[in-house]
mmCIF file of C-alpha atoms and ligand atoms in Angstrom:
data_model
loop_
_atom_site.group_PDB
_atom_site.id
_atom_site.type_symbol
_atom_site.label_atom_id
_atom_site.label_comp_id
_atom_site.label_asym_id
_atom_site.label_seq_id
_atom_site.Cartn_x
_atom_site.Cartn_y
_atom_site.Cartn_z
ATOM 1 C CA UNK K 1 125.915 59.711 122.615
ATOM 2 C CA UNK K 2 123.422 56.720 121.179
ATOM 3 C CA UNK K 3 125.012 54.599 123.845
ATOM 4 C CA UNK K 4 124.531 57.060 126.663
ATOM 5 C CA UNK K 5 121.049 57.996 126.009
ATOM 6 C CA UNK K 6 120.393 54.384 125.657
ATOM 7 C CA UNK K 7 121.518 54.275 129.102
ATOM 8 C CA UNK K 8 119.481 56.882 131.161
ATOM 9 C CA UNK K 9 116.618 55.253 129.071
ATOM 10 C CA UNK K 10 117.421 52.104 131.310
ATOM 11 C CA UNK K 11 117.830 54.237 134.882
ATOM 12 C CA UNK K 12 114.374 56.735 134.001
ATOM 13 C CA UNK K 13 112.296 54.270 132.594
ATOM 14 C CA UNK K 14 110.397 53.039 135.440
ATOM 15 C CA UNK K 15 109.377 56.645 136.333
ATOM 16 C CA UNK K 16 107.666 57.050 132.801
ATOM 17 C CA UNK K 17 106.253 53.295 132.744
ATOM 18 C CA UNK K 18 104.771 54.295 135.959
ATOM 19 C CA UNK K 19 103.150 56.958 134.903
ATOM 20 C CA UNK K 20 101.638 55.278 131.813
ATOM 21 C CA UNK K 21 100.030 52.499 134.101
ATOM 22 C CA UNK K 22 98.732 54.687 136.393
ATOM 23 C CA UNK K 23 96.937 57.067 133.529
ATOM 24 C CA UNK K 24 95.667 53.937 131.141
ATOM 25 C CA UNK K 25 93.231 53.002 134.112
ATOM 26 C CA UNK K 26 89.811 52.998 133.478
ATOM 27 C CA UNK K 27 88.603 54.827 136.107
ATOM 28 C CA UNK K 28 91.135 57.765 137.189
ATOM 29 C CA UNK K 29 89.698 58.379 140.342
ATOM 30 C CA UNK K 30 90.977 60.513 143.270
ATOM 31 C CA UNK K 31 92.951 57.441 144.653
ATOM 32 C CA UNK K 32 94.560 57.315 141.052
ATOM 33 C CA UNK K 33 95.449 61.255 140.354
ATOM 34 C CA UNK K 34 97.040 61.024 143.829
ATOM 35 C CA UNK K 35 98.777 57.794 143.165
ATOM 36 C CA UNK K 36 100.439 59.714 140.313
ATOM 37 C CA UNK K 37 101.402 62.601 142.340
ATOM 38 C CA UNK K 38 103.344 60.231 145.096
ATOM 39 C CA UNK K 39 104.726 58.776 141.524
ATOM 40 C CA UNK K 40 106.365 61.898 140.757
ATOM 41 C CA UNK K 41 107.025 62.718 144.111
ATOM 42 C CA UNK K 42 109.429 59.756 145.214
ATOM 43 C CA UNK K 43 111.400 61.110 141.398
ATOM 44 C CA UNK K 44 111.946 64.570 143.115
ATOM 45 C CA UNK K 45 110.182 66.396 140.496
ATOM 46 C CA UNK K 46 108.782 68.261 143.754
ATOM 47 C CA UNK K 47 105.965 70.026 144.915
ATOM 48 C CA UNK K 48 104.846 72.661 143.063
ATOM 49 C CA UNK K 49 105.876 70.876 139.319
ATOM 50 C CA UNK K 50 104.433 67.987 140.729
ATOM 51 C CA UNK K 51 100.869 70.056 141.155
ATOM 52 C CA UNK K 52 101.546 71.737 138.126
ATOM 53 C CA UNK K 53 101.704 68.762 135.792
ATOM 54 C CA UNK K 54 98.996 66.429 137.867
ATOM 55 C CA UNK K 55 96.490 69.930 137.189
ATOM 56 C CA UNK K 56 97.262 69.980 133.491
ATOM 57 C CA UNK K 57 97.487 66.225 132.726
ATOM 58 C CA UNK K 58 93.726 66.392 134.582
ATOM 59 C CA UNK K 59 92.385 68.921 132.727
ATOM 60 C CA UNK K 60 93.504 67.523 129.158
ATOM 61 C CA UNK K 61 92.766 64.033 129.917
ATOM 62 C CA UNK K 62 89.480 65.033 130.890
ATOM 63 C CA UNK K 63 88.650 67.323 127.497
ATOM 64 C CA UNK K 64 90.045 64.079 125.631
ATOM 65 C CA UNK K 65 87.036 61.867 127.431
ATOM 66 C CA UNK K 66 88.305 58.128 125.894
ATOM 67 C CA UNK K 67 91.732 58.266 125.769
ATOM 68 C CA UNK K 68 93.925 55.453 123.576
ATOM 69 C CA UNK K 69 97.037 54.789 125.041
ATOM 70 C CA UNK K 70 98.850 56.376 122.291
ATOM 71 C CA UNK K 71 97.453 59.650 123.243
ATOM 72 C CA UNK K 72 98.167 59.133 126.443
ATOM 73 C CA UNK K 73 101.808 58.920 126.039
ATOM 74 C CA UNK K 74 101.640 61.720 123.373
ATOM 75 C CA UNK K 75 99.974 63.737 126.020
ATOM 76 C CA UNK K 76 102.456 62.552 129.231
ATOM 77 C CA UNK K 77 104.975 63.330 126.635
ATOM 78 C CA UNK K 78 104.034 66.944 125.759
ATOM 79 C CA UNK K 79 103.442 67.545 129.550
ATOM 80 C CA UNK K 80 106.551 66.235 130.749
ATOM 81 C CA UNK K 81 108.555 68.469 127.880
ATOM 82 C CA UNK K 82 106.618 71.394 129.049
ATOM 83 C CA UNK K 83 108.408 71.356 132.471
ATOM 84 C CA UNK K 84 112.052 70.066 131.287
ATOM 85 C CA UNK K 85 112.198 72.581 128.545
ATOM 86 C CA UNK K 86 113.342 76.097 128.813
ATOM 87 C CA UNK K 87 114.408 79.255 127.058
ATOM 88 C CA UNK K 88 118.112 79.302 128.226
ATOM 89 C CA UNK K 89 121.026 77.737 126.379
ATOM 90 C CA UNK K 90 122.424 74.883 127.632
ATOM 91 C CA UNK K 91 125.499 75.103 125.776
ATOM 92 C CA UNK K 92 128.367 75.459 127.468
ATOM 93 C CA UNK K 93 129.751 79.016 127.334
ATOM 94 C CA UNK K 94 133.351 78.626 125.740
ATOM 95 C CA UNK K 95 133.499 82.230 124.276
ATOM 96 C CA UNK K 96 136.645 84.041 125.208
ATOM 97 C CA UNK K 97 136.723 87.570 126.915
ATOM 98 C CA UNK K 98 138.849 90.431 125.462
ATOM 99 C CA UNK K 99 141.302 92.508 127.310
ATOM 100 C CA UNK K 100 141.251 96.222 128.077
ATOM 101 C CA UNK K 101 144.203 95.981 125.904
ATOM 102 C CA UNK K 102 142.473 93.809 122.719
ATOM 103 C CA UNK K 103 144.053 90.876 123.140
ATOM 104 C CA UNK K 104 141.780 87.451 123.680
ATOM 105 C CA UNK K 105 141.468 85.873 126.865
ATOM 106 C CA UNK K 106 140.434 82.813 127.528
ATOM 107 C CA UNK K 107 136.879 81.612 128.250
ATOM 108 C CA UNK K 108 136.858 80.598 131.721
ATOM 109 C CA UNK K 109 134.517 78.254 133.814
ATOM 110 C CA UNK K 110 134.313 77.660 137.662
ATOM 111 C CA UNK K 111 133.043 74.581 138.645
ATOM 112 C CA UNK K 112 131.385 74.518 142.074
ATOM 113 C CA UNK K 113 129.855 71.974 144.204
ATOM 114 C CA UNK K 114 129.779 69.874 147.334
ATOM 115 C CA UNK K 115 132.683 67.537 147.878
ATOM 116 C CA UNK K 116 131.901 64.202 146.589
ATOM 117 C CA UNK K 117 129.092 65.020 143.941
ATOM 118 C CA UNK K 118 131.485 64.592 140.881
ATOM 119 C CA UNK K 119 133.029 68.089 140.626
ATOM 120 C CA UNK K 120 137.051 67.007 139.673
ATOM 121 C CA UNK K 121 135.464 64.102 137.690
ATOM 122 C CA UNK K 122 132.987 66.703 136.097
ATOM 123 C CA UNK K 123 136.049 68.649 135.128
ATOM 124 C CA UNK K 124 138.092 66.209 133.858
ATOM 125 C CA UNK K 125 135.388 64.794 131.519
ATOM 126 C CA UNK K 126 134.356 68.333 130.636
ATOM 127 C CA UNK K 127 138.339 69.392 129.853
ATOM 128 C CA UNK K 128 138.103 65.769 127.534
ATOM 129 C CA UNK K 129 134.750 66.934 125.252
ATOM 130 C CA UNK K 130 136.934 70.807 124.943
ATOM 131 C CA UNK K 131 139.782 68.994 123.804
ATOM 132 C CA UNK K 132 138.196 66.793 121.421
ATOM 133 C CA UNK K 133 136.359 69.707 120.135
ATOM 134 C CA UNK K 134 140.004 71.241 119.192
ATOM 135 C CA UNK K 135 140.112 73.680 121.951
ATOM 136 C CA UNK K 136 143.383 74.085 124.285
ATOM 137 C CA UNK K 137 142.394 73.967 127.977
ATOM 138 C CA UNK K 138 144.449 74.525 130.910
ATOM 139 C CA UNK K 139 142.981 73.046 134.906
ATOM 140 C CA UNK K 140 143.302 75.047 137.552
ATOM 141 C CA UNK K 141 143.204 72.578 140.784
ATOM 142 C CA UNK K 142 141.631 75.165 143.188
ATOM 143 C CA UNK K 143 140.257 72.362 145.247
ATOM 144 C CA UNK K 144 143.213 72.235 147.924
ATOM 145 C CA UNK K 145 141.632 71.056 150.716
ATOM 146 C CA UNK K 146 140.233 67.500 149.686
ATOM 147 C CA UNK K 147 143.542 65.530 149.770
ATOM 148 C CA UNK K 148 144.024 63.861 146.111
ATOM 149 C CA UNK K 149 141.579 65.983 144.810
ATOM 150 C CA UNK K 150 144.687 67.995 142.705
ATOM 151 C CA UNK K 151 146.156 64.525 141.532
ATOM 152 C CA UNK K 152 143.022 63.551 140.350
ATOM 153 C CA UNK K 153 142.384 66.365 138.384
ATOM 154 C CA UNK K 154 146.010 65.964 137.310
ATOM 155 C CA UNK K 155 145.502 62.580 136.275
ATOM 156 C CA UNK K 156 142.539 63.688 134.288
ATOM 157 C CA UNK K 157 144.541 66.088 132.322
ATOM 158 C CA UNK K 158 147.206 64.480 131.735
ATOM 159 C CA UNK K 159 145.170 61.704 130.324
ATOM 160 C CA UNK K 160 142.622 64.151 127.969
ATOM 161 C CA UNK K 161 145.469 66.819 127.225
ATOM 162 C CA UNK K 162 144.828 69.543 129.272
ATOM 163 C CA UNK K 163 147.559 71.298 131.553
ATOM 164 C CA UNK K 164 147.074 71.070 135.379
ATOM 165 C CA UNK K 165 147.974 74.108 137.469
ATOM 166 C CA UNK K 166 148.009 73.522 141.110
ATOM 167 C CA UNK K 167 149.137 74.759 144.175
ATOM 168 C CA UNK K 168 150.270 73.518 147.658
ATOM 169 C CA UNK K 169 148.155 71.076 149.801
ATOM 170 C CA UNK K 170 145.762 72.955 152.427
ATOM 171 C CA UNK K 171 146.874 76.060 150.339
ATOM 172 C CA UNK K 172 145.058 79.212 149.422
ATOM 173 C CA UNK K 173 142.341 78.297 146.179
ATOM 174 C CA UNK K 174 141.668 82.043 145.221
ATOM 175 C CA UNK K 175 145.464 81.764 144.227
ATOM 176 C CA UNK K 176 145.480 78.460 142.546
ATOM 177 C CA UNK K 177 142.723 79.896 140.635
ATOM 178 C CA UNK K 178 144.861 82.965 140.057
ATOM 179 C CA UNK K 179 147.104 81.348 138.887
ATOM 180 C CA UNK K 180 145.570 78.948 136.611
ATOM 181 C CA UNK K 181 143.850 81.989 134.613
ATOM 182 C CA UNK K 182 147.450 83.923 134.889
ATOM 183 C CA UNK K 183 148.923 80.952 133.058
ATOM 184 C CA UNK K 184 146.116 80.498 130.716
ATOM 185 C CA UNK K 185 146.309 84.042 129.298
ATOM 186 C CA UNK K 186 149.902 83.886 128.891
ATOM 187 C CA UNK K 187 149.690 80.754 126.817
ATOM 188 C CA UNK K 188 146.611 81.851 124.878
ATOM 189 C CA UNK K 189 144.134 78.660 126.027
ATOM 190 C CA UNK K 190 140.535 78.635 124.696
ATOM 191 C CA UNK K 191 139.534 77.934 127.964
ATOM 192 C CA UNK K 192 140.423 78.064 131.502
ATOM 193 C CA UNK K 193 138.095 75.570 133.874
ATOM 194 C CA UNK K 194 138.350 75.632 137.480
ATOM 195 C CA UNK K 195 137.618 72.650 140.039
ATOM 196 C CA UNK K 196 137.557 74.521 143.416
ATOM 197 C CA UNK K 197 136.766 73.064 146.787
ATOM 198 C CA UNK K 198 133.297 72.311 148.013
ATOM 199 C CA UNK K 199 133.323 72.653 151.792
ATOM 200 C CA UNK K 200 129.798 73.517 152.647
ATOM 201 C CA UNK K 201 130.942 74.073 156.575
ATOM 202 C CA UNK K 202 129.339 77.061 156.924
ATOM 203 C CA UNK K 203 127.750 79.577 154.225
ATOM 204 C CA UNK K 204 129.564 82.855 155.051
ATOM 205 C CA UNK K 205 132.589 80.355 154.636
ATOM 206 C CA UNK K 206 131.501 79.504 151.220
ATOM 207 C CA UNK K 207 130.955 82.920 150.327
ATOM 208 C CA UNK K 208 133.842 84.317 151.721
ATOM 209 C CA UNK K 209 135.899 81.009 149.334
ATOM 210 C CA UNK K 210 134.175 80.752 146.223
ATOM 211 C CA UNK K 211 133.925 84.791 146.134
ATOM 212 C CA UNK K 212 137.300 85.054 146.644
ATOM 213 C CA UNK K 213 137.731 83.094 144.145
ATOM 214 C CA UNK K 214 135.916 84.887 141.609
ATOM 215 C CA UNK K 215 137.050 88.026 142.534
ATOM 216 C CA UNK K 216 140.783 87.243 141.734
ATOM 217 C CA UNK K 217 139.771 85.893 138.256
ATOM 218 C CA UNK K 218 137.720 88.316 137.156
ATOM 219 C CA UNK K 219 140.643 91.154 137.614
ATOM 220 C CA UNK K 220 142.101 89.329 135.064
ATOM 221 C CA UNK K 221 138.921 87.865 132.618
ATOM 222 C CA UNK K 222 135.475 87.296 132.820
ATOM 223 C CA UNK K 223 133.792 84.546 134.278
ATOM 224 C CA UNK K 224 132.016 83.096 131.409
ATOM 225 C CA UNK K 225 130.360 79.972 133.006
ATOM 226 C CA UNK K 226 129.864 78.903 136.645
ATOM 227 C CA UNK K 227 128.541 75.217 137.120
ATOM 228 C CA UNK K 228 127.262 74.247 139.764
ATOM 229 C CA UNK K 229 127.862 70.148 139.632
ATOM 230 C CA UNK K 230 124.761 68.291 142.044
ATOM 231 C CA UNK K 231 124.688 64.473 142.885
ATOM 232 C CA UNK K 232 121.319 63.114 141.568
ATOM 233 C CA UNK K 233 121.510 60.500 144.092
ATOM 234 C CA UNK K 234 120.922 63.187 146.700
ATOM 235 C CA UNK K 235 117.440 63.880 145.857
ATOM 236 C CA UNK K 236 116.028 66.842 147.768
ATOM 237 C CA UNK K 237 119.608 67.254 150.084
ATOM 238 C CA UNK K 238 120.919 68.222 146.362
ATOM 239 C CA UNK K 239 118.057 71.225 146.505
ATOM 240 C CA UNK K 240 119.109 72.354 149.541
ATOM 241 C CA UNK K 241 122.889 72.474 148.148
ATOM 242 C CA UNK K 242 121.558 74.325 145.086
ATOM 243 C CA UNK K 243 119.920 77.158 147.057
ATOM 244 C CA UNK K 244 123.179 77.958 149.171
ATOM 245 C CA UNK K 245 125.297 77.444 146.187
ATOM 246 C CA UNK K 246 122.914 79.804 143.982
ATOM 247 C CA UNK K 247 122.823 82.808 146.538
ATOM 248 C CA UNK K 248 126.375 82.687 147.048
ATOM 249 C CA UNK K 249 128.039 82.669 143.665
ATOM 250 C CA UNK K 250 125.486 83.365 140.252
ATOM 251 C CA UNK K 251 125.403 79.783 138.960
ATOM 252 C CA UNK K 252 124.886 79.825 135.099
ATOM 253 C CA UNK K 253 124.225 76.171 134.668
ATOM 254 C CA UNK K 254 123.735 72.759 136.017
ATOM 255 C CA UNK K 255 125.443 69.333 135.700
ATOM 256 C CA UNK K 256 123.592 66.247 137.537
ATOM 257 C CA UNK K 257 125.883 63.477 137.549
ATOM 258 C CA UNK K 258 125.419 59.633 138.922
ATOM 259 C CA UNK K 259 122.142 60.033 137.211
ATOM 260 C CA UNK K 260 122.679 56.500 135.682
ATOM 261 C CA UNK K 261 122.537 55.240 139.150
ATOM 262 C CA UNK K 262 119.223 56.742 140.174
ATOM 263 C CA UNK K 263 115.864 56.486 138.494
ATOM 264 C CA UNK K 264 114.684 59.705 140.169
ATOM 265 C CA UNK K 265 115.022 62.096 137.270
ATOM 266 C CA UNK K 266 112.664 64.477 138.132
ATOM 267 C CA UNK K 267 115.488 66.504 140.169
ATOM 268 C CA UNK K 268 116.184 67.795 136.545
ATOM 269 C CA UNK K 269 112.796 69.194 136.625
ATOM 270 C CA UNK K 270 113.053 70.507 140.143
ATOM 271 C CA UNK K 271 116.832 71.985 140.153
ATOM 272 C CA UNK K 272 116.053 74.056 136.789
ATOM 273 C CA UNK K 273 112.614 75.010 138.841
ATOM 274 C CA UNK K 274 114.704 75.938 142.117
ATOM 275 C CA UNK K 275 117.133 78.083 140.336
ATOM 276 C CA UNK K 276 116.044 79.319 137.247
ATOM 277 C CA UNK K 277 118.972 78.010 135.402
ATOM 278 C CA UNK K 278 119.546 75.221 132.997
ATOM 279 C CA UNK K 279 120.711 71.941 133.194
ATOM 280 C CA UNK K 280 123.493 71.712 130.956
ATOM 281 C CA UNK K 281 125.191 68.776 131.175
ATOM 282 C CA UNK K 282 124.364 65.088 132.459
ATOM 283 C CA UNK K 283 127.076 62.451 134.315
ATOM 284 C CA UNK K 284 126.021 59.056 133.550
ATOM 285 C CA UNK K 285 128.937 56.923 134.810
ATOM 286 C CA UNK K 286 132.384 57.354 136.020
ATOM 287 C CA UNK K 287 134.316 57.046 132.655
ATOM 288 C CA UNK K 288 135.842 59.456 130.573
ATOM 289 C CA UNK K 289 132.967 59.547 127.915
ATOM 290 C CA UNK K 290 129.992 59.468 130.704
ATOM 291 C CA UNK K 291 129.578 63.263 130.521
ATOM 292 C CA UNK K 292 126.653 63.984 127.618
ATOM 293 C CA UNK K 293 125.118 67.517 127.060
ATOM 294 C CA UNK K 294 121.171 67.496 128.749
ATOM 295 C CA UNK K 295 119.065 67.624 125.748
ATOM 296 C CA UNK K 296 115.247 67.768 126.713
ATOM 297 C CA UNK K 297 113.512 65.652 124.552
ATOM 298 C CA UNK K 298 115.778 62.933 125.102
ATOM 299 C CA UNK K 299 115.355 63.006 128.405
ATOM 300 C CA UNK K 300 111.925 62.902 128.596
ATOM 301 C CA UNK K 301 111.787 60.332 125.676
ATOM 302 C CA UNK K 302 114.037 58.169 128.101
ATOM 303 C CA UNK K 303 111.271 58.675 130.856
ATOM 304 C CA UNK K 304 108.798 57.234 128.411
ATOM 305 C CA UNK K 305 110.198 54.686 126.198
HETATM 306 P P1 LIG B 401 134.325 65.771 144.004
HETATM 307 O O1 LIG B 401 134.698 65.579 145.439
HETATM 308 O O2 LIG B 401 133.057 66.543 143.887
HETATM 309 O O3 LIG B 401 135.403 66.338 143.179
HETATM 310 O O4 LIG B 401 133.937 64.321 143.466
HETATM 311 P P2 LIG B 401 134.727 63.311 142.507
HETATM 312 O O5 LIG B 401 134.868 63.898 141.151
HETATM 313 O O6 LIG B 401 135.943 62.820 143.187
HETATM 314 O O7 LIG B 401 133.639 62.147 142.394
HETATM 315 C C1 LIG B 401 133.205 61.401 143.497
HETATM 316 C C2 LIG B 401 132.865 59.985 143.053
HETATM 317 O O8 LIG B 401 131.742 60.010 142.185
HETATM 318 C C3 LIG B 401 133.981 59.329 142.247
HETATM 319 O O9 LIG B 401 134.084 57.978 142.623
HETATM 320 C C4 LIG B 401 133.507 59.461 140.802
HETATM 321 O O10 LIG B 401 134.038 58.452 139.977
HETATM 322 C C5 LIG B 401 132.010 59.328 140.963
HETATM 323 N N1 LIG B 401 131.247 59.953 139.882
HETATM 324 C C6 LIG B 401 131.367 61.210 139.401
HETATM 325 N N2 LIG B 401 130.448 61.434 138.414
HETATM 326 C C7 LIG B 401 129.742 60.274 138.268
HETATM 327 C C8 LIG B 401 128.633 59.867 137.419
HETATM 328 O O11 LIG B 401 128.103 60.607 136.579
HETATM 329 N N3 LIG B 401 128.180 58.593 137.603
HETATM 330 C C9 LIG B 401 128.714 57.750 138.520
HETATM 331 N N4 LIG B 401 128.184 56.535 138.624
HETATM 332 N N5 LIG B 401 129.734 58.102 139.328
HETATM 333 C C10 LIG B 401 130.249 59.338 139.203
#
């Protein structure tokens, strides 16, 4: 975790440095304040945050009249936390349903997303921290349309200990996904995740798929979690993702991966703003340990340090 914060220190500093220079001028002028917006714009913190935080880092840097540069990062600090943080829990919902019957049933999370963002990897890594937590977890490989998407999840199982259930090529996902919760119950798993496919052709599409989907699990348990997995390399195409994503299936949390290859950070800030939901968990490489739960002071720290 020390080594992983340590490294979206490296990919968000600039954003926070930035910032710093731009608010330890002497004068903050007009030219300056709006200097600081484009700042935070080209991050994707967006618009209206954007506003929001400019307004209230005005307003308190001008009731603090000299201003040590100390204060000035405790104050960018505060500011900054006061848009990452949030209410919700960002833990990842592994609680187990019970049946009509009594018996437990597995806790089970979709993953959803665009094809390419991360979503098998997500899983994979995600099935890896379960494991190593001492909870059994079976994959269901619901993504059948990307080619090696099922092998890849397969690989990833096989190599964190988690069961792959998949289904033919090009075949139906609802029943992979079926499937993989059928299997789960019957061999008592703590939890059931689900990679499914990501074909954003056209939204009733979507809806019809990833409905489907959650239809046939829920007649047998409850959808716990639903994670909607964004590319933070995307910037505001990612937002646009979110909002189709988010009125076709309730998403319950967010995981922004590649964010070690991007310094624009401030998507965290606009996603959670977009949908109302947390960010959860952060990808910050391709490797089995690059998957670290968001934790809000660290990331803004990162910004600033
Ligand atoms: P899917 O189509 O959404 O299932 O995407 P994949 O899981 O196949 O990932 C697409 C590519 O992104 C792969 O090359 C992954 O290794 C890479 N990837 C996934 N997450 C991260 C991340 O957090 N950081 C980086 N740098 N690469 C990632």
């Amino acid at each position: 975790l020390v080594r992983l914060r340590a490294r979206l220190a490296r990919s968000q500093s600039s954003l926070g440095k930035g910032l710093l220079t731009l608010l330890s001028r002497e004068n903050l002028d007009e030219e300056t304040w709006e200097e600081i917006e484009d700042t935070l714009l080209r991050a994707d913190v967006g618009v209206a945050p954007t506003q929001e935080l400019v307004e209230r880092l005005r307003e308190r840097v001008r009731v603090l009249g000299t201003r040590t540069p100390e204060e000035l990062r405790a104050l960018l600090r505060e500011e900054l936390l006061h848009l990452v943080a949030t209410d919700a829990d960002r833990t990842v919902n592994t609680a187990g349903g019970v049946s009509s019957t009594g018996d437990e049933l597995p806790a089970i999370a979709l993953v959803v997303g665009v094809n390419g963002t991360g979503k098998t990897t997500t899983t994979g890594k995600l099935a890896r921290v379960l494991v190593a937590d001492g909870k059994s977890v079976v994959l269901g490989a619901a993504d059948t349309f990307r080619a090696a998407a099922a092998d890849q999840l397969e690989t990833w199982g096989s190599r964190v200990g988690a069961r792959t259930v998949r289904g033919p090529e090009g075949g139906d996902p609802a029943s992979v996904a079926f499937q993989a919760v059928k299997e789960g119950i019957q061999e008592t798993a703590d939890v059931v995740l689900v990679d499914t496919a990501g074909r954003l052709h056209t939204k009733t599409g979507l809806m019809d798929e990833l409905g489907k989907v959650k239809r046939v699990v829920e007649k047998q348990a409850p959808v716990g979690e639903v994670l909607l997995v964004l590319d933070a390399t995307t910037g505001q195409n990612g937002l646009v993702q979110a909002r189709v994503f988010a009125e076709v299936v309730d998403v319950t949390g967010v995981v922004l991966t590649k964010l070690d290859g991007t310094a624009k950070g401030g998507i965290v800030i606009a996603v959670q703003r977009e949908l109302g939901v947390p960010v959860k968990l952060v990808g910050l490489g391709e490797g089995p340990d690059d998957l670290a739960p968001f934790e809000a002071e660290a990331f803004v720290d990162a910004l600033i340090d």
